[in-house]
Short mmCIF file of C-alpha atoms in Angstrom, two decimals:
data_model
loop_
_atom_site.label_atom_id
_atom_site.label_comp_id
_atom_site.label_asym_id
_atom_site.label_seq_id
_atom_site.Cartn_x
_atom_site.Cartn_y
_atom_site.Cartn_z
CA UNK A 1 -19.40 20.42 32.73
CA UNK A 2 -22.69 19.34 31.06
CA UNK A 3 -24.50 20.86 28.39
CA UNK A 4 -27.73 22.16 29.43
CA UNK A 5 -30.43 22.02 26.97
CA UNK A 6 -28.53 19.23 24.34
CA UNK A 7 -31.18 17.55 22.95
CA UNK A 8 -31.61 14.02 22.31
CA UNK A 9 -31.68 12.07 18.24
CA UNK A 10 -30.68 13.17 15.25
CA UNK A 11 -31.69 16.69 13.26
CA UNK A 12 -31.40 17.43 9.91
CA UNK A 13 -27.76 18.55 8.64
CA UNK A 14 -26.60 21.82 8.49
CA UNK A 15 -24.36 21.60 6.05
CA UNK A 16 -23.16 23.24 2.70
CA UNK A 17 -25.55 22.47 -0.19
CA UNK A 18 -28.84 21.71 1.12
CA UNK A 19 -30.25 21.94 -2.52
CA UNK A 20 -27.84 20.62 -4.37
CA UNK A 21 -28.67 17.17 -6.12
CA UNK A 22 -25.48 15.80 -6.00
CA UNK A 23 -23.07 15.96 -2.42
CA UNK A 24 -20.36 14.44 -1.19
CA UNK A 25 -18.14 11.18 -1.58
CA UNK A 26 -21.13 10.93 -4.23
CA UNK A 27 -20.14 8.24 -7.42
CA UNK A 28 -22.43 6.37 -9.77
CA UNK A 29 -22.00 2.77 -9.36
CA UNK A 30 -22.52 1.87 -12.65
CA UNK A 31 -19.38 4.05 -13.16
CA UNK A 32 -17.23 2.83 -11.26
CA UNK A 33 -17.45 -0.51 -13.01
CA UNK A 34 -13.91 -3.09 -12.93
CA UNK A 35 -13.94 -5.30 -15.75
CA UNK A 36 -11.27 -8.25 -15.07
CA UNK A 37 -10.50 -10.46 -17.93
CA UNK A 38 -8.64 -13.87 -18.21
CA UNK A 39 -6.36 -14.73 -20.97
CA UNK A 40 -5.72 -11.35 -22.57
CA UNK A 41 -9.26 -10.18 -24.78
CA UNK A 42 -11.43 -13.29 -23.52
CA UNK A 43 -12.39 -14.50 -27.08
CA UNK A 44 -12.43 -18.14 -28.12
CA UNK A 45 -8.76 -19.96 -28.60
CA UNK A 46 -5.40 -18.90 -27.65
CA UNK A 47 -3.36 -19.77 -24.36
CA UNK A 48 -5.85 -19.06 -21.49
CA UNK A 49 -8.86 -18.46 -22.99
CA UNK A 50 -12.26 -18.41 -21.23
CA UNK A 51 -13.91 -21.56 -22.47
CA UNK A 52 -17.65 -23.28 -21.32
CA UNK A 53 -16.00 -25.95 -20.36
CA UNK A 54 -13.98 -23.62 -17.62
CA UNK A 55 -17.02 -21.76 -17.14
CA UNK A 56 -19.22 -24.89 -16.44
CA UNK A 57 -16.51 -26.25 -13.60
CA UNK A 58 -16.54 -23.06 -11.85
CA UNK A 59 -19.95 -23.38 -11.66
CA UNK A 60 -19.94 -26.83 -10.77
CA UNK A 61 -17.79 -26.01 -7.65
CA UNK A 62 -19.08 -22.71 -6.46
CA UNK A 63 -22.70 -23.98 -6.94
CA UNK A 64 -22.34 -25.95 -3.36
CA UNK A 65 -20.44 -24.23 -0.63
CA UNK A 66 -19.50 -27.74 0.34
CA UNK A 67 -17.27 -28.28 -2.36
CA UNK A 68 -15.53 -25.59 -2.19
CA UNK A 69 -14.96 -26.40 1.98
CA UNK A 70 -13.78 -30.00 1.52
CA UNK A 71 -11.48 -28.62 -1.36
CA UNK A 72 -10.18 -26.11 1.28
CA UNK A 73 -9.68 -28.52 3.65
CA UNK A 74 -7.98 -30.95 2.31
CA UNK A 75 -5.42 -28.52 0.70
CA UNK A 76 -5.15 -27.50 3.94
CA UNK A 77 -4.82 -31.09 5.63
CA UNK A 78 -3.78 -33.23 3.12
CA UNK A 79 -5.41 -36.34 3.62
CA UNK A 80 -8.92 -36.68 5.84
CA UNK A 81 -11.20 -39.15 6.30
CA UNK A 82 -15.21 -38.94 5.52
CA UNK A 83 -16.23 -38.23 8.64
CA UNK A 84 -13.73 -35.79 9.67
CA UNK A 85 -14.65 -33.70 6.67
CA UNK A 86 -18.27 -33.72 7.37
CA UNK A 87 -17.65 -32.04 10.91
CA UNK A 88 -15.23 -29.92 8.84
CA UNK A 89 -17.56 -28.68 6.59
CA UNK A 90 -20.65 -28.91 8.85
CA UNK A 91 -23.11 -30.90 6.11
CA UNK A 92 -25.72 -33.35 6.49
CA UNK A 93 -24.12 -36.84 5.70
CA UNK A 94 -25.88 -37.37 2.73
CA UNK A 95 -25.14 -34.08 0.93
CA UNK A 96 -21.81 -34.37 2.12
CA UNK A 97 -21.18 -37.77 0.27
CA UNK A 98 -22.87 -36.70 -2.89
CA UNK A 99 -20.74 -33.52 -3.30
CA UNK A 100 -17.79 -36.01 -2.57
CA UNK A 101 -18.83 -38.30 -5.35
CA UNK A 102 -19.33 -35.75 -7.67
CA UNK A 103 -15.60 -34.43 -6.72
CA UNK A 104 -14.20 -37.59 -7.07
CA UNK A 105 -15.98 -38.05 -9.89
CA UNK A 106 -14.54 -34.67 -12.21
CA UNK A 107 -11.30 -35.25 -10.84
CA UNK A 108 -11.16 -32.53 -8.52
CA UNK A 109 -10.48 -34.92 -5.37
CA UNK A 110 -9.79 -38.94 -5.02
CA UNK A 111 -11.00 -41.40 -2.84
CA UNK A 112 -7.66 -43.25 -1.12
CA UNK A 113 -7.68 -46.28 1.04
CA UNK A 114 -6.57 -43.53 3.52
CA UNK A 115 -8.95 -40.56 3.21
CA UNK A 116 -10.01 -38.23 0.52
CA UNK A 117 -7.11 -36.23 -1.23
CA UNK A 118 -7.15 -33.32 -3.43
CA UNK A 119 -5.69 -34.03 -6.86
CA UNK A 120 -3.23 -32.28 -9.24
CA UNK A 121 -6.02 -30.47 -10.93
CA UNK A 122 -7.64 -29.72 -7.91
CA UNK A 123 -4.77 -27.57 -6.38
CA UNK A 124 -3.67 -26.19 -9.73
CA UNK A 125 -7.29 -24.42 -8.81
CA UNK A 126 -8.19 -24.11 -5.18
CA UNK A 127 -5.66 -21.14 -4.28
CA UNK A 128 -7.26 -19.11 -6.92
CA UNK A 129 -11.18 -20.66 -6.14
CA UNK A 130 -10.09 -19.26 -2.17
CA UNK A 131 -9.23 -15.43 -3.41
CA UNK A 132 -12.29 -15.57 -5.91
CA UNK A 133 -14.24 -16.95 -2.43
CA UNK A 134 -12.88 -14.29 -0.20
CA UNK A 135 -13.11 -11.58 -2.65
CA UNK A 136 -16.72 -12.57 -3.23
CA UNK A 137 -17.41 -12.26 0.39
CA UNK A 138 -15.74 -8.82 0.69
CA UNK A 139 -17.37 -7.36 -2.06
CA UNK A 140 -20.96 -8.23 -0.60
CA UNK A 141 -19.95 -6.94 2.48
CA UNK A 142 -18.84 -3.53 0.93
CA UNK A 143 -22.00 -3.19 -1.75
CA UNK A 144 -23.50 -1.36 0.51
CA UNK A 145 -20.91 1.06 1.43
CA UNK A 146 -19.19 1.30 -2.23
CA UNK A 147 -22.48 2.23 -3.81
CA UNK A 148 -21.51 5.58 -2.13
CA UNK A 149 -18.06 5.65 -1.34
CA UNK A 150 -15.57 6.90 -4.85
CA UNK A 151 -12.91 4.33 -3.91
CA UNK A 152 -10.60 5.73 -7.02
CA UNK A 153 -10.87 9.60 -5.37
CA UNK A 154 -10.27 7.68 -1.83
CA UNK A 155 -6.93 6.87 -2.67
CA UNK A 156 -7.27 3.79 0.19
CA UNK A 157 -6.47 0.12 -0.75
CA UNK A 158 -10.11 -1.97 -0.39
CA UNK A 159 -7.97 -4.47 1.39
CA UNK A 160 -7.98 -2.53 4.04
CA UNK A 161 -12.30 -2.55 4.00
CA UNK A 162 -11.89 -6.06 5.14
CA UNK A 163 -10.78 -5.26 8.92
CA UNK A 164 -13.82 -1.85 8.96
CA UNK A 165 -17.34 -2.00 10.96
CA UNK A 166 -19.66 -0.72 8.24
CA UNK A 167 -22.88 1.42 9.62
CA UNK A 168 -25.04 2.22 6.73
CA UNK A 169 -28.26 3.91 6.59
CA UNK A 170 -31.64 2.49 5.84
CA UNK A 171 -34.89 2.63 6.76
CA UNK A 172 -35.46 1.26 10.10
CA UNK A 173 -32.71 3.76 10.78
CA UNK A 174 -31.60 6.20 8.80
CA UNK A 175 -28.92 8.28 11.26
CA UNK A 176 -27.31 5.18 12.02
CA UNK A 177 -24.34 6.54 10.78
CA UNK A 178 -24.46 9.77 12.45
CA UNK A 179 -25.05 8.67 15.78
CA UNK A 180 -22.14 6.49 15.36
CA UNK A 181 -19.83 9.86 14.51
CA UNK A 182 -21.10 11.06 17.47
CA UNK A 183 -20.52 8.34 19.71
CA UNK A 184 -16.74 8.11 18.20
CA UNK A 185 -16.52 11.89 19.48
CA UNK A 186 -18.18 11.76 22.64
CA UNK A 187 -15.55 8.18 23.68
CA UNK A 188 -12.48 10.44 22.82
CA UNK A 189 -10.22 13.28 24.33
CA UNK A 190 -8.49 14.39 20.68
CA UNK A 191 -10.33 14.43 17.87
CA UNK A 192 -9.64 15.36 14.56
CA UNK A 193 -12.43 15.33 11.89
CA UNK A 194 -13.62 16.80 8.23
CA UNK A 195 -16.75 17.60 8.15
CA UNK A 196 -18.46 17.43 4.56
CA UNK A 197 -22.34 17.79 6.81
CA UNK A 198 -23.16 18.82 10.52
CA UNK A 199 -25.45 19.02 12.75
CA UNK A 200 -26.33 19.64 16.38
CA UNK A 201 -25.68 16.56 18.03
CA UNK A 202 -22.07 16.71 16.20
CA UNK A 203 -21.35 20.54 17.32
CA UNK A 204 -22.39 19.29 20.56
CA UNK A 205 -20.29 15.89 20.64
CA UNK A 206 -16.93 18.43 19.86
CA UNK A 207 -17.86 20.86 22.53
CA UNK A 208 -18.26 18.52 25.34
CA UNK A 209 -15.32 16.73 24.57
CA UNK A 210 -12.93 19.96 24.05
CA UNK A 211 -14.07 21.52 27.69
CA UNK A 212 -12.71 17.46 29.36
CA UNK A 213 -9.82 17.23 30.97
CA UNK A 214 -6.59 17.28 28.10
CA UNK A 215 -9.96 17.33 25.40
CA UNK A 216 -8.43 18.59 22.41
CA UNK A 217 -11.03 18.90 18.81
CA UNK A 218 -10.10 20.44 15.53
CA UNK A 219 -12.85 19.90 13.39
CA UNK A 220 -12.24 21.57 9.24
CA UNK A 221 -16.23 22.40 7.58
CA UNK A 222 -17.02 23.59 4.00
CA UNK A 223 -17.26 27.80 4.34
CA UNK A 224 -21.27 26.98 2.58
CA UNK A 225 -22.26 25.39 5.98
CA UNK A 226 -19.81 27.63 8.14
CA UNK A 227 -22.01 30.34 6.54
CA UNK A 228 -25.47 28.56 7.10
CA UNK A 229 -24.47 27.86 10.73
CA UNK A 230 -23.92 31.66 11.48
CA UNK A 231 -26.80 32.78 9.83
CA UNK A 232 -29.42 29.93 10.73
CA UNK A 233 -30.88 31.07 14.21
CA UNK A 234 -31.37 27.61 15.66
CA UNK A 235 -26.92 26.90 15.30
CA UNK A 236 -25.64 30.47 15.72
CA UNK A 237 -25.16 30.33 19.35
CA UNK A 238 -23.99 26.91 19.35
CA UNK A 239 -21.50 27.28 16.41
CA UNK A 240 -20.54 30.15 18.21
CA UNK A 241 -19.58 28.42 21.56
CA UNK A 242 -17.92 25.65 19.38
CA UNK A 243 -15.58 27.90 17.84
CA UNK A 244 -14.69 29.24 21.26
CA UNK A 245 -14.03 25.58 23.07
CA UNK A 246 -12.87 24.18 19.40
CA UNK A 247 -10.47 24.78 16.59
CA UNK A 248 -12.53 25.10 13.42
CA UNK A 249 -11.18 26.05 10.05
CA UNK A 250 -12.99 26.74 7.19
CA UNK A 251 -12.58 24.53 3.85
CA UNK A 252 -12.23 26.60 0.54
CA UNK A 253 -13.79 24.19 -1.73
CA UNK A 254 -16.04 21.09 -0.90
CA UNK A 255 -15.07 17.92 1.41
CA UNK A 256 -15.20 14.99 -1.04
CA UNK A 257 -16.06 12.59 2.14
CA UNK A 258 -15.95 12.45 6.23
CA UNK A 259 -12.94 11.47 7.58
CA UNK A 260 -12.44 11.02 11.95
CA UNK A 261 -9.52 10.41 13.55
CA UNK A 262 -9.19 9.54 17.50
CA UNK A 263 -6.97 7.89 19.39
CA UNK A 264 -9.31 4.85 19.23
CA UNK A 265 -9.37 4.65 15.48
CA UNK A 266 -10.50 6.06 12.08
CA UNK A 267 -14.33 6.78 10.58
CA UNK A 268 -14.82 7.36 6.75
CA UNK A 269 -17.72 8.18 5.19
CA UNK A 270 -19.97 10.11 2.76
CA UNK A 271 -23.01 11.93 2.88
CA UNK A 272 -26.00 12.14 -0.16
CA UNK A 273 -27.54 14.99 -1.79
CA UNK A 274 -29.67 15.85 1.51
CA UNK A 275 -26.54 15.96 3.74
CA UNK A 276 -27.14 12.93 5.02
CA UNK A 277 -24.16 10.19 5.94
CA UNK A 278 -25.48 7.68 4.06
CA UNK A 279 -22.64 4.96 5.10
CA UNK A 280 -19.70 4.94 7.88
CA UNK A 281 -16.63 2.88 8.33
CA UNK A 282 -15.00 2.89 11.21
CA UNK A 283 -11.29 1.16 11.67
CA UNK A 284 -9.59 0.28 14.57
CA UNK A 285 -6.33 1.48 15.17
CA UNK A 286 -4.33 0.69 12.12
CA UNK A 287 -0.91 2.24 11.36
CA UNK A 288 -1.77 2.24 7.01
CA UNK A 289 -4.96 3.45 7.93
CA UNK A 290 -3.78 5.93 10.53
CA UNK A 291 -1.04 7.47 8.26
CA UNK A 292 -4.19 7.55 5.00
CA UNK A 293 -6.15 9.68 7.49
CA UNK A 294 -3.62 11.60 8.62
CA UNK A 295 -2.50 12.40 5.12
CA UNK A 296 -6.30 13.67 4.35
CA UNK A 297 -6.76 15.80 7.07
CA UNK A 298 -3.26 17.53 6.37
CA UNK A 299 -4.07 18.33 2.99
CA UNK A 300 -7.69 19.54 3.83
CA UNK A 301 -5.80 22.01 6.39
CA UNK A 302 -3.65 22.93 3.81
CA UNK A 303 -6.65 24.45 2.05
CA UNK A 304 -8.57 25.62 4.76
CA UNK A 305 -7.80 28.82 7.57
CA UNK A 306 -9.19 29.57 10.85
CA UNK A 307 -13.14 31.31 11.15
CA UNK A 308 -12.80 34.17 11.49
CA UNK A 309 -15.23 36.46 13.53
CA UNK A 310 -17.75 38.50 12.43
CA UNK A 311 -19.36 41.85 13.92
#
């Protein structure tokens, strides 16, 4: 059965706390600051210590992503020849054989009659230079995504970022996000989802889906915007049929972030001071992921009951 009249886009949320500065999911990046050290306090002397001299060499080898690719390939390989590295590490000759000079030349990597070979020193250092690599690359991916998300209150491993599809919002479109919490709705048959922000297209997604065949939606909303969507004229027929086709409990308290779960995988995300979901992950079907959403959804039940109706 279609929905007559559904319209088309994104509207504004309709939500609890449309004037509140702060929302959801909401942390201050600067305070959420991790501060790693090496060798105990970092100071000068002592077993470990952070020295120039360490600090210049990491430099020197994360300053050209070749050098850290022909060190990963030949811990990997053992022994290759010139040429095979530069396919391997897809450089222009010449840069290729400086940054293999220079390697050779701080002791990182020698030059046998057989093919370049990483030294002692060099894989006393490359395991570590890999995870600092890979680490590096995660955490650029997430920026985005962690400037909003309060990983401690999460409770979820940021391993387990690596394997998500991040949708944030920006300019060129700002209900990225949302339309991609719809679309996760309108692909499924069961759907179970707290909702710290709604809005029409999302009412709309769950009703469509509960009235298909074996459709099945319990959605759990903040009692501020199950009260704004009764009283606001423009949702109160809608929220009304919702309730009908859906299960929908009310949440005593306020959803700290979004979390979806379908039979096609899990969303998470968080919403900013104007009820908008400022940045969604979505994971594929993942059994630690699965059982972390699960978990969330249970306990947000546990403090929520069913809407009741009103006269």
């Amino acid at each position: 059965m279609s929905d007559e009249g559904e319209s088309s886009g994104v509207d504004a949320t309709a939500g609890g706390r449309p004037e509140e500065a702060g929302s959801l999911g909401r942390s201050d990046p600067s305070a959420t600051e991790v501060s790693r050290t090496a060798g105990g306090d970092g100071g000068e002397g002592g077993d470990g210590a952070v020295t120039d001299d360490a600090i210049d060499e990491i430099a020197f080898l994360t300053r050209s992503p070749v050098r850290v690719r022909v060190l990963d390939s030949l811990r990997r390989r053992g022994t290759v020849g010139k040429r095979e590295l530069r396919e391997r590490v897809d450089g222009v000759r010449t840069t290729v054989s400086r940054n293999l000079n220079a390697l050779v030349e701080r002791g990182w990597i020698e030059d046998t009659p057989d093919g370049y070979e990483i030294t002692d020193c060099g894989r006393m250092i490359v395991d570590d230079l890999m995870a600092l690599t890979e680490s590096a690359s995660l955490a650029v991916e997430l920026r985005p995504a962690l400037r909003w998300l309060d990983v401690e209150r999460l409770g979820l491993d940021l391993r387990q970022f690596e394997r998500a599809d991040i949708t944030t919002a920006d300019s060129t479109n700002p209900y990225a996000p949302v339309e991609e919490q719809v679309a996760l709705i309108q692909r499924s048959t069961a759907v179970r989802a707290a909702l710290p922000a709604v809005n029409r297209q999302i009412l709309q997604a769950c009703r469509r889906t509960a009235r298909t065949d074996d459709g099945e939606v319990e959605i759990v909303l903040e009692s501020a915007a199950v009260d704004r969507l009764r009283s606001a004229d423009r949702y109160a027929e809608l929220f009304a049929d919702v309730r009908r086709q859906c299960t929908v409990l009310e949440y005593d308290g306020t959803l700290p972030y979004y979390v979806g779960a379908t039979a096609e995988g899990v969303q998470l995300g968080t919403t900013d001071g104007d009820n908008l979901v400022r940045v969604l992950l979505r994971f594929d079907v993942d059994d630690d992921v699965r059982a972390w959403a699960d978990d969330r959804f249970e306990r947000f039940e546990q403090r929520a009951h069913t809407v009741e109706e009103r006269e």
